[in-house]
Amino acid sequence: MKVLVVGSGGREHAIAWKLAQSPKVEKVFCAPGNGGTAEVAQNVPIPADDFAALVQFVKEEGIDLTVVGPEAPLLDGIVDFFRQRGLAIFGPTAMAAKIEGSKSFAKCLMKRYGVPTANYESFIDYQSALAYVREQGAPIVIKADGLAAGKGVVVARTLQEAEQALFQIMQAGEFGLAGNRVVVEEYMEGEELTLLSFVDGETVKPMITVQDHKAVFDGDKGPNTGGMGTYAPVPHVSNELVNQIVETIVKPMAKGMKQEGIPFTGVLYTGLMLTASGPKVVEFNARFGDPEAQVVLPLLETDLVDVLLASVQGELAHVDVKWKRESAVCVVMASAGYPGHYEKGALISGLEHMPGKTVIFHAGTKRTDAGLVTNGGRVLGVTGLGEQLSEARETAYAAVRQICFEGAHYRTDIGEKALRRQR
Ligand code: AMP
Ligand code: GLY
């Protein structure tokens, strides 16, 4: 069969890379793709938001399945658009994707279906929000309601920080329309965990656990990014805890959304805080995480195309989703300045002869006549695999040290929290 992957980041490279390994897949296309997807797929120069052109391409090429990576086209209704034309596509409808697109919508559903999460209030009026924040005190969390590329959240340690964040979001318009409404949330203390699940509208199949590193600098310092690195599975999270998360959070959400008439099909991303009073939801996303996909997909034993097709067809209950007994660590190499302003076009070298079991996923790269150059904030996701987490980590960092581009920066402590616990 022929498959089209929509998107152009590290996540999409990981999806295309995995699909290309399937004996059932004869050809993978990626629209628009990047310098890395070009190695495993044929890049097609159609932007992810041009649904009409994508549909035309799918019909002309006779593509059997389209897989959507990023949230923006999902929220804009790419799945609805394809389905209305009878085309198979993996991902949630625009209505279901609102679980990611609107934090107040997600909070509302959680409340209705008894899913544990931080207490909150949402506001469209600045003065009311300010009064509420002053009444609650710090620490407190301020979130722009809409999409803000993972950057619209401020964990305020002091009242002054909280007030400043409210001003930036609601008055100065730092995140544009996404900040017309804010969610003010109780601060949750604990370790963060991501659990991705395949969902077919009803059946939930959890993946292995992942930990992301959102802050830009070592020791979780500095501003939040889209994610600077991941590892999987998380060794200190027991199967019992995963079951508890699935039974008290993921399944009730899937069931609730079905009851609401907006069944969720695709990957449901559950961001959790492991608090003293049990796991609680930080956020839901409507897609694979990035860079979570870069560690989870290499560890998937079952053919990805079987899982995706079963999800689309509502047949997930009949698929046994198996995982390799290995570990993976992904270290993101970013452009100087990221998550703030950064330049593009730096020449990337050292990608040949990678050590051990390494996979290099391209996030923001482009092939030019001069060679491979940087083309985004996050440039590469360097994934190391190993029997143990420690081995996977050593492999990933050995590879990172060989790769060069001007201004490259990365965290040196990906996976360290877990290793410290093991020691
Ligand atoms: P979000 O975009 O909602 O995932 O938030 C981004 C990051 O902010 C999360 O990964 C957490 O590190 C932090 N965060 C969000 N909500 C809370 C909360 N209620 N308590 C503590 N930290 C939070
Ligand atoms: N790495 C966080 C996300 O994909 O939302």
Short mmCIF file of C-alpha atoms and ligand atoms in Angstrom, two decimals:
data_model
loop_
_atom_site.label_atom_id
_atom_site.label_comp_id
_atom_site.label_asym_id
_atom_site.label_seq_id
_atom_site.Cartn_x
_atom_site.Cartn_y
_atom_site.Cartn_z
CA MET A 1 0.00 0.00 0.00
CA LYS A 2 0.92 3.67 -0.33
CA VAL A 3 0.95 6.03 2.64
CA LEU A 4 1.13 9.82 2.95
CA VAL A 5 2.50 11.50 6.09
CA VAL A 6 1.45 15.14 6.57
CA GLY A 7 3.91 17.46 8.35
CA SER A 8 7.58 18.40 8.35
CA GLY A 9 9.11 17.85 11.80
CA GLY A 10 11.01 15.20 13.73
CA ARG A 11 7.77 13.47 14.63
CA GLU A 12 6.83 13.14 10.97
CA HIS A 13 10.29 11.79 10.14
CA ALA A 14 9.83 9.16 12.88
CA ILE A 15 6.38 8.20 11.55
CA ALA A 16 7.60 7.99 7.94
CA TRP A 17 10.72 6.04 9.01
CA LYS A 18 8.62 3.48 10.87
CA LEU A 19 6.04 3.12 8.09
CA ALA A 20 8.81 2.63 5.51
CA GLN A 21 9.91 -0.49 7.44
CA SER A 22 6.54 -2.19 7.02
CA PRO A 23 6.55 -5.04 4.49
CA LYS A 24 3.00 -3.95 3.59
CA VAL A 25 4.08 -0.43 2.62
CA GLU A 26 5.34 -0.08 -0.91
CA LYS A 27 5.88 3.67 -0.83
CA VAL A 28 5.76 6.53 1.70
CA PHE A 29 5.18 10.17 0.72
CA CYS A 30 5.66 13.13 3.03
CA ALA A 31 4.02 16.55 2.56
CA PRO A 32 5.94 18.77 2.76
CA GLY A 33 8.61 16.79 4.71
CA ASN A 34 12.18 17.85 5.46
CA GLY A 35 15.79 16.89 4.72
CA GLY A 36 15.40 13.69 6.75
CA THR A 37 12.06 12.47 5.47
CA ALA A 38 13.59 12.63 1.98
CA GLU A 39 15.74 9.62 3.00
CA VAL A 40 12.78 7.35 3.75
CA ALA A 41 9.96 8.90 1.75
CA GLN A 42 9.31 11.00 -1.32
CA ASN A 43 8.78 14.61 -0.29
CA VAL A 44 5.84 16.31 -1.95
CA PRO A 45 5.87 20.13 -1.95
CA ILE A 46 2.31 20.59 -0.66
CA PRO A 47 1.88 22.53 2.59
CA ALA A 48 0.03 20.78 5.44
CA ASP A 49 -2.80 23.33 5.31
CA ASP A 50 -3.64 22.93 1.61
CA PHE A 51 -6.28 20.21 2.06
CA ALA A 52 -7.60 20.42 -1.50
CA ALA A 53 -4.14 19.88 -3.00
CA LEU A 54 -3.46 17.02 -0.58
CA VAL A 55 -6.72 15.29 -1.53
CA GLN A 56 -5.96 15.73 -5.23
CA PHE A 57 -2.50 14.19 -4.72
CA VAL A 58 -3.92 11.26 -2.72
CA LYS A 59 -6.44 10.53 -5.47
CA GLU A 60 -3.90 10.81 -8.29
CA GLU A 61 -1.32 8.60 -6.56
CA GLY A 62 -3.88 6.10 -5.26
CA ILE A 63 -2.74 6.54 -1.66
CA ASP A 64 -4.41 4.14 0.77
CA LEU A 65 -3.82 5.91 4.09
CA THR A 66 -2.93 9.45 5.18
CA VAL A 67 -1.34 10.03 8.60
CA VAL A 68 -1.40 13.52 10.12
CA GLY A 69 1.49 14.58 12.37
CA PRO A 70 0.90 18.15 13.66
CA GLU A 71 -2.05 19.65 15.51
CA ALA A 72 -2.76 22.67 13.27
CA PRO A 73 -4.25 20.78 10.28
CA LEU A 74 -6.20 18.53 12.68
CA LEU A 75 -7.80 21.55 14.34
CA ASP A 76 -8.50 23.01 10.91
CA GLY A 77 -10.46 19.89 9.97
CA ILE A 78 -8.18 17.90 7.66
CA VAL A 79 -9.69 14.63 8.93
CA ASP A 80 -13.25 15.85 8.32
CA PHE A 81 -12.23 17.05 4.83
CA PHE A 82 -10.71 13.66 3.87
CA ARG A 83 -13.52 11.60 5.40
CA GLN A 84 -16.17 13.60 3.54
CA ARG A 85 -14.39 12.50 0.37
CA GLY A 86 -14.25 8.85 1.43
CA LEU A 87 -10.49 8.82 2.04
CA ALA A 88 -8.81 6.92 4.90
CA ILE A 89 -6.99 9.25 7.29
CA PHE A 90 -5.49 8.71 10.76
CA GLY A 91 -6.22 11.45 13.29
CA PRO A 92 -9.12 13.09 15.14
CA THR A 93 -11.83 15.29 13.64
CA ALA A 94 -11.66 19.06 14.28
CA MET A 95 -14.24 18.72 17.07
CA ALA A 96 -12.29 15.95 18.81
CA ALA A 97 -8.95 17.77 18.33
CA LYS A 98 -10.34 20.60 20.46
CA ILE A 99 -9.16 18.50 23.39
CA GLU A 100 -5.79 20.08 22.47
CA GLY A 101 -6.96 23.28 20.81
CA SER A 102 -8.89 24.65 23.78
CA LYS A 103 -7.68 24.15 27.32
CA SER A 104 -11.04 25.25 28.76
CA PHE A 105 -12.86 22.69 26.56
CA ALA A 106 -10.50 19.95 27.79
CA LYS A 107 -10.92 21.02 31.42
CA CYS A 108 -14.70 21.03 31.03
CA LEU A 109 -14.73 17.44 29.71
CA MET A 110 -12.38 16.31 32.48
CA LYS A 111 -14.67 17.80 35.09
CA ARG A 112 -17.75 16.20 33.55
CA TYR A 113 -16.20 12.72 33.41
CA GLY A 114 -14.43 12.82 36.76
CA VAL A 115 -10.91 12.79 35.35
CA PRO A 116 -8.34 14.00 37.91
CA THR A 117 -6.71 17.33 37.01
CA ALA A 118 -5.71 20.59 38.67
CA ASN A 119 -8.53 22.86 39.91
CA TYR A 120 -9.03 25.83 37.62
CA GLU A 121 -11.09 28.80 36.52
CA SER A 122 -11.20 30.26 33.02
CA PHE A 123 -11.52 33.95 32.21
CA ILE A 124 -12.08 36.25 29.26
CA ASP A 125 -12.00 39.37 31.43
CA TYR A 126 -8.59 40.61 32.56
CA GLN A 127 -9.76 42.29 35.79
CA SER A 128 -11.64 39.17 36.96
CA ALA A 129 -8.62 36.99 36.19
CA LEU A 130 -6.38 39.38 38.11
CA ALA A 131 -8.71 39.38 41.13
CA TYR A 132 -8.83 35.57 41.11
CA VAL A 133 -5.04 35.24 40.90
CA ARG A 134 -4.62 37.68 43.83
CA GLU A 135 -7.13 35.71 45.86
CA GLN A 136 -5.43 32.35 45.13
CA GLY A 137 -1.82 33.50 45.55
CA ALA A 138 1.33 31.84 44.21
CA PRO A 139 2.54 29.39 43.08
CA ILE A 140 -0.10 29.36 40.36
CA VAL A 141 -0.24 28.46 36.67
CA ILE A 142 -1.45 30.80 33.91
CA LYS A 143 -2.31 29.33 30.49
CA ALA A 144 -3.36 30.93 27.22
CA ASP A 145 -6.46 28.98 26.13
CA GLY A 146 -5.51 28.35 22.51
CA LEU A 147 -2.50 26.95 20.67
CA ALA A 148 0.82 28.62 21.47
CA ALA A 149 3.42 26.04 20.37
CA GLY A 150 3.94 24.82 23.93
CA LYS A 151 4.95 28.30 25.07
CA GLY A 152 1.65 29.75 26.33
CA VAL A 153 2.01 28.42 29.87
CA VAL A 154 3.61 30.25 32.78
CA VAL A 155 4.25 28.45 36.05
CA ALA A 156 4.40 31.50 38.32
CA ARG A 157 6.37 31.08 41.54
CA THR A 158 5.41 34.54 42.82
CA LEU A 159 2.32 36.70 42.59
CA GLN A 160 4.35 39.27 40.66
CA GLU A 161 5.24 36.68 37.99
CA ALA A 162 1.59 35.62 37.81
CA GLU A 163 0.36 39.18 37.34
CA GLN A 164 2.99 39.83 34.69
CA ALA A 165 1.98 36.67 32.80
CA LEU A 166 -1.69 37.66 32.87
CA PHE A 167 -0.78 41.08 31.54
CA GLN A 168 1.39 39.65 28.74
CA ILE A 169 -1.27 37.17 27.63
CA MET A 170 -4.48 39.20 28.09
CA GLN A 171 -3.37 42.79 27.63
CA ALA A 172 -0.15 42.82 25.59
CA GLY A 173 -1.47 40.02 23.32
CA GLU A 174 1.74 38.01 23.37
CA PHE A 175 -0.01 34.90 21.98
CA GLY A 176 -2.56 36.74 19.85
CA LEU A 177 -6.07 35.27 19.79
CA ALA A 178 -4.91 32.21 21.76
CA GLY A 179 -4.76 34.52 24.78
CA ASN A 180 -8.30 35.95 24.55
CA ARG A 181 -9.22 33.43 27.18
CA VAL A 182 -6.95 32.24 29.99
CA VAL A 183 -7.11 29.25 32.25
CA VAL A 184 -5.77 29.86 35.76
CA GLU A 185 -4.80 26.60 37.37
CA GLU A 186 -3.80 25.19 40.72
CA TYR A 187 -0.05 24.43 40.83
CA MET A 188 0.65 20.69 40.90
CA GLU A 189 3.83 19.36 42.44
CA GLY A 190 5.42 16.18 41.13
CA GLU A 191 7.23 14.49 38.28
CA GLU A 192 5.86 14.75 34.75
CA LEU A 193 5.02 11.80 32.54
CA THR A 194 3.58 11.38 29.06
CA LEU A 195 1.39 8.47 28.07
CA LEU A 196 0.40 8.27 24.41
CA SER A 197 -2.48 5.99 23.43
CA PHE A 198 -3.89 4.75 20.14
CA VAL A 199 -7.65 5.29 20.18
CA ASP A 200 -10.20 4.16 17.55
CA GLY A 201 -13.18 6.10 18.89
CA GLU A 202 -13.75 3.52 21.60
CA THR A 203 -10.87 1.13 22.28
CA VAL A 204 -7.74 2.49 23.98
CA LYS A 205 -4.28 0.91 23.48
CA PRO A 206 -1.65 2.67 25.59
CA MET A 207 1.90 2.98 24.33
CA ILE A 208 5.01 2.83 26.53
CA THR A 209 5.62 5.66 29.02
CA VAL A 210 7.79 8.64 28.05
CA GLN A 211 9.35 11.58 29.82
CA ASP A 212 9.88 14.84 27.92
CA HIS A 213 12.20 17.67 28.94
CA LYS A 214 10.40 20.91 28.15
CA ALA A 215 12.72 23.54 29.60
CA VAL A 216 15.53 24.68 27.31
CA PHE A 217 18.45 24.28 29.75
CA ASP A 218 19.85 21.51 31.96
CA GLY A 219 18.17 21.03 35.34
CA ASP A 220 14.80 22.12 33.88
CA LYS A 221 15.95 25.76 33.80
CA GLY A 222 14.98 28.45 31.31
CA PRO A 223 11.86 28.97 29.21
CA ASN A 224 9.70 26.12 27.92
CA THR A 225 10.22 24.74 24.42
CA GLY A 226 8.37 22.20 22.30
CA GLY A 227 10.59 19.58 23.98
CA MET A 228 14.38 19.23 24.21
CA GLY A 229 14.59 15.46 24.62
CA THR A 230 12.81 12.31 25.69
CA TYR A 231 13.40 8.81 26.96
CA ALA A 232 11.25 5.68 27.04
CA PRO A 233 10.14 3.62 28.78
CA VAL A 234 10.24 5.40 32.15
CA PRO A 235 11.71 2.70 34.43
CA HIS A 236 10.28 3.98 37.70
CA VAL A 237 6.68 3.95 36.47
CA SER A 238 5.13 0.57 37.28
CA ASN A 239 2.60 -1.34 35.19
CA GLU A 240 0.10 -0.79 38.01
CA LEU A 241 0.49 2.97 37.71
CA VAL A 242 0.07 2.80 33.92
CA ASN A 243 -3.10 0.74 34.43
CA GLN A 244 -4.39 3.30 36.91
CA ILE A 245 -3.78 6.09 34.39
CA VAL A 246 -5.50 4.15 31.61
CA GLU A 247 -8.50 3.20 33.75
CA THR A 248 -9.05 6.53 35.55
CA ILE A 249 -7.99 8.95 32.83
CA VAL A 250 -7.60 7.71 29.25
CA LYS A 251 -10.56 5.32 29.07
CA PRO A 252 -13.02 7.70 30.80
CA MET A 253 -11.97 10.45 28.35
CA ALA A 254 -12.42 8.19 25.30
CA LYS A 255 -15.77 7.00 26.62
CA GLY A 256 -16.87 10.51 27.52
CA MET A 257 -15.97 11.90 24.10
CA LYS A 258 -17.92 9.11 22.43
CA GLN A 259 -20.93 9.90 24.62
CA GLU A 260 -20.65 13.56 23.66
CA GLY A 261 -20.87 12.56 20.00
CA ILE A 262 -17.24 13.50 19.32
CA PRO A 263 -15.42 10.16 19.38
CA PHE A 264 -11.64 10.51 19.38
CA THR A 265 -9.69 8.61 16.72
CA GLY A 266 -5.93 8.92 16.53
CA VAL A 267 -3.23 9.35 19.14
CA LEU A 268 -4.42 10.77 22.43
CA TYR A 269 -1.49 12.38 24.23
CA THR A 270 -1.94 12.52 28.00
CA GLY A 271 0.48 14.83 29.82
CA LEU A 272 0.47 13.93 33.52
CA MET A 273 1.78 15.11 36.84
CA LEU A 274 2.51 12.29 39.29
CA THR A 275 1.37 14.05 42.44
CA ALA A 276 1.32 12.79 46.03
CA SER A 277 -2.42 12.25 45.62
CA GLY A 278 -2.09 10.25 42.38
CA PRO A 279 -1.67 10.97 38.67
CA LYS A 280 -3.41 14.11 37.41
CA VAL A 281 -3.76 15.52 33.89
CA VAL A 282 -1.63 18.51 32.87
CA GLU A 283 -2.87 18.54 29.29
CA PHE A 284 -4.22 16.49 26.43
CA ASN A 285 -2.90 16.67 22.89
CA ALA A 286 -4.53 15.23 19.80
CA ARG A 287 -1.44 13.68 18.17
CA PHE A 288 1.92 12.01 18.73
CA GLY A 289 4.26 14.10 20.89
CA ASP A 290 7.36 15.62 19.37
CA PRO A 291 10.01 14.43 20.45
CA GLU A 292 8.02 11.66 22.20
CA ALA A 293 7.43 9.92 18.84
CA GLN A 294 11.21 9.75 18.27
CA VAL A 295 11.64 7.32 21.20
CA VAL A 296 8.28 5.53 21.21
CA LEU A 297 8.09 4.54 17.53
CA PRO A 298 11.56 2.92 17.37
CA LEU A 299 10.44 0.66 20.25
CA LEU A 300 7.18 -0.43 18.62
CA GLU A 301 7.36 -4.12 17.69
CA THR A 302 3.97 -4.39 15.94
CA ASP A 303 3.70 -3.11 12.38
CA LEU A 304 2.66 0.56 12.71
CA VAL A 305 0.51 0.40 9.60
CA ASP A 306 -1.61 -2.39 11.14
CA VAL A 307 -2.22 -0.29 14.25
CA LEU A 308 -3.07 2.86 12.27
CA LEU A 309 -5.44 1.04 9.91
CA ALA A 310 -7.18 -0.70 12.82
CA SER A 311 -7.62 2.69 14.52
CA VAL A 312 -9.17 4.20 11.41
CA GLN A 313 -11.47 1.18 10.95
CA GLY A 314 -12.54 0.96 14.61
CA GLU A 315 -10.85 -2.45 14.91
CA LEU A 316 -8.20 -1.63 17.52
CA ALA A 317 -9.63 -4.18 19.97
CA HIS A 318 -8.37 -6.94 17.66
CA VAL A 319 -4.75 -5.73 17.45
CA ASP A 320 -2.08 -6.77 19.93
CA VAL A 321 0.23 -3.74 20.25
CA LYS A 322 3.66 -5.10 21.27
CA TRP A 323 6.82 -3.27 22.38
CA LYS A 324 10.52 -4.14 22.21
CA ARG A 325 12.27 -4.76 25.52
CA GLU A 326 14.76 -1.97 24.91
CA SER A 327 15.21 1.67 25.89
CA ALA A 328 15.49 4.79 23.77
CA VAL A 329 16.83 8.28 24.45
CA CYS A 330 16.35 11.23 22.10
CA VAL A 331 18.47 14.38 22.45
CA VAL A 332 17.25 17.42 20.52
CA MET A 333 19.92 19.61 18.93
CA ALA A 334 18.58 23.14 18.52
CA SER A 335 19.59 26.34 16.72
CA ALA A 336 21.26 29.16 18.69
CA GLY A 337 18.53 31.30 20.25
CA TYR A 338 15.75 28.68 20.25
CA PRO A 339 13.04 28.89 21.72
CA GLY A 340 13.47 32.61 20.95
CA HIS A 341 14.64 34.07 17.65
CA TYR A 342 17.09 31.94 15.65
CA GLU A 343 18.79 31.98 12.25
CA LYS A 344 18.42 29.31 9.56
CA GLY A 345 20.88 28.01 6.97
CA ALA A 346 23.83 26.76 9.07
CA LEU A 347 25.65 23.83 7.45
CA ILE A 348 25.25 20.53 9.34
CA SER A 349 28.12 18.05 9.34
CA GLY A 350 29.18 14.82 11.04
CA LEU A 351 26.09 12.75 10.29
CA GLU A 352 28.06 9.91 8.69
CA HIS A 353 29.24 6.83 10.62
CA MET A 354 27.03 7.14 13.65
CA PRO A 355 27.94 4.97 16.65
CA GLY A 356 25.93 1.90 17.74
CA LYS A 357 22.18 1.81 17.36
CA THR A 358 21.48 5.41 16.46
CA VAL A 359 18.65 6.95 14.46
CA ILE A 360 18.87 10.60 13.48
CA PHE A 361 15.45 12.19 13.07
CA HIS A 362 15.43 15.53 11.24
CA ALA A 363 13.19 18.21 12.71
CA GLY A 364 14.28 21.42 10.97
CA THR A 365 16.65 20.62 8.11
CA LYS A 366 16.73 21.23 4.39
CA ARG A 367 18.82 19.75 1.60
CA THR A 368 20.55 22.37 -0.53
CA ASP A 369 23.29 22.27 -3.19
CA ALA A 370 25.76 23.20 -0.44
CA GLY A 371 24.61 20.26 1.68
CA LEU A 372 22.25 19.75 4.60
CA VAL A 373 21.42 23.01 6.43
CA THR A 374 19.41 24.03 9.51
CA ASN A 375 15.85 25.12 8.76
CA GLY A 376 14.13 25.43 12.14
CA GLY A 377 14.51 25.92 15.90
CA ARG A 378 14.71 22.26 16.72
CA VAL A 379 17.08 20.83 14.10
CA LEU A 380 17.75 17.16 14.88
CA GLY A 381 16.42 14.53 17.26
CA VAL A 382 19.29 12.17 17.91
CA THR A 383 17.93 8.85 19.18
CA GLY A 384 20.08 6.17 20.79
CA LEU A 385 18.78 2.65 21.47
CA GLY A 386 20.05 0.10 23.95
CA GLU A 387 19.16 -2.82 26.19
CA GLN A 388 19.30 -0.42 29.14
CA LEU A 389 18.48 3.25 29.50
CA SER A 390 22.13 4.01 30.40
CA GLU A 391 23.36 2.39 27.19
CA ALA A 392 20.75 4.19 25.04
CA ARG A 393 21.80 7.46 26.64
CA GLU A 394 25.52 6.92 26.03
CA THR A 395 24.83 6.05 22.40
CA ALA A 396 22.67 9.14 21.87
CA TYR A 397 25.27 11.50 23.38
CA ALA A 398 28.17 9.84 21.52
CA ALA A 399 26.29 10.61 18.30
CA VAL A 400 25.43 14.17 19.37
CA ARG A 401 29.11 14.92 20.01
CA GLN A 402 29.96 13.99 16.42
CA ILE A 403 27.38 16.32 14.89
CA CYS A 404 28.24 19.94 14.19
CA PHE A 405 26.46 23.11 13.15
CA GLU A 406 27.08 26.69 14.15
CA GLY A 407 25.41 27.63 17.45
CA ALA A 408 24.09 24.11 18.11
CA HIS A 409 22.85 23.63 21.66
CA TYR A 410 21.31 20.70 23.52
CA ARG A 411 20.60 19.52 27.04
CA THR A 412 23.21 17.23 28.56
CA ASP A 413 20.86 15.70 31.17
CA ILE A 414 18.21 13.85 29.14
CA GLY A 415 17.23 10.71 31.06
CA GLU A 416 19.37 11.62 34.04
CA LYS A 417 16.48 11.80 36.53
CA ALA A 418 15.65 8.16 35.85
CA LEU A 419 19.29 7.04 36.07
CA ARG A 420 19.74 8.87 39.37
CA ARG A 421 16.77 6.96 40.77
CA GLN A 422 18.20 3.66 39.52
CA ARG A 423 21.50 4.39 41.32
P1 AMP B 1 0.98 22.52 29.12
O1 AMP B 1 1.18 23.26 27.85
O2 AMP B 1 -0.38 22.66 29.69
O3 AMP B 1 1.46 21.11 29.01
O4 AMP B 1 2.02 23.15 30.18
C1 AMP B 1 3.39 23.23 29.90
C2 AMP B 1 4.18 22.84 31.11
O5 AMP B 1 3.86 23.69 32.22
C3 AMP B 1 3.90 21.44 31.61
O6 AMP B 1 4.62 20.48 30.93
C4 AMP B 1 4.28 21.56 33.07
O7 AMP B 1 5.70 21.49 33.21
C5 AMP B 1 3.87 22.95 33.43
N1 AMP B 1 2.54 22.94 34.04
C6 AMP B 1 1.36 23.08 33.38
N2 AMP B 1 0.32 23.03 34.23
C7 AMP B 1 0.84 22.88 35.46
C8 AMP B 1 0.26 22.79 36.79
N3 AMP B 1 -1.05 22.87 36.99
N4 AMP B 1 1.12 22.63 37.82
C9 AMP B 1 2.44 22.59 37.64
N5 AMP B 1 3.05 22.69 36.42
C10 AMP B 1 2.26 22.82 35.35
N1 GLY B 2 6.76 17.36 23.40
C1 GLY B 2 5.53 17.92 23.77
C2 GLY B 2 4.49 17.89 22.75
O1 GLY B 2 4.63 17.29 21.69
O2 GLY B 2 3.44 18.47 22.95
#
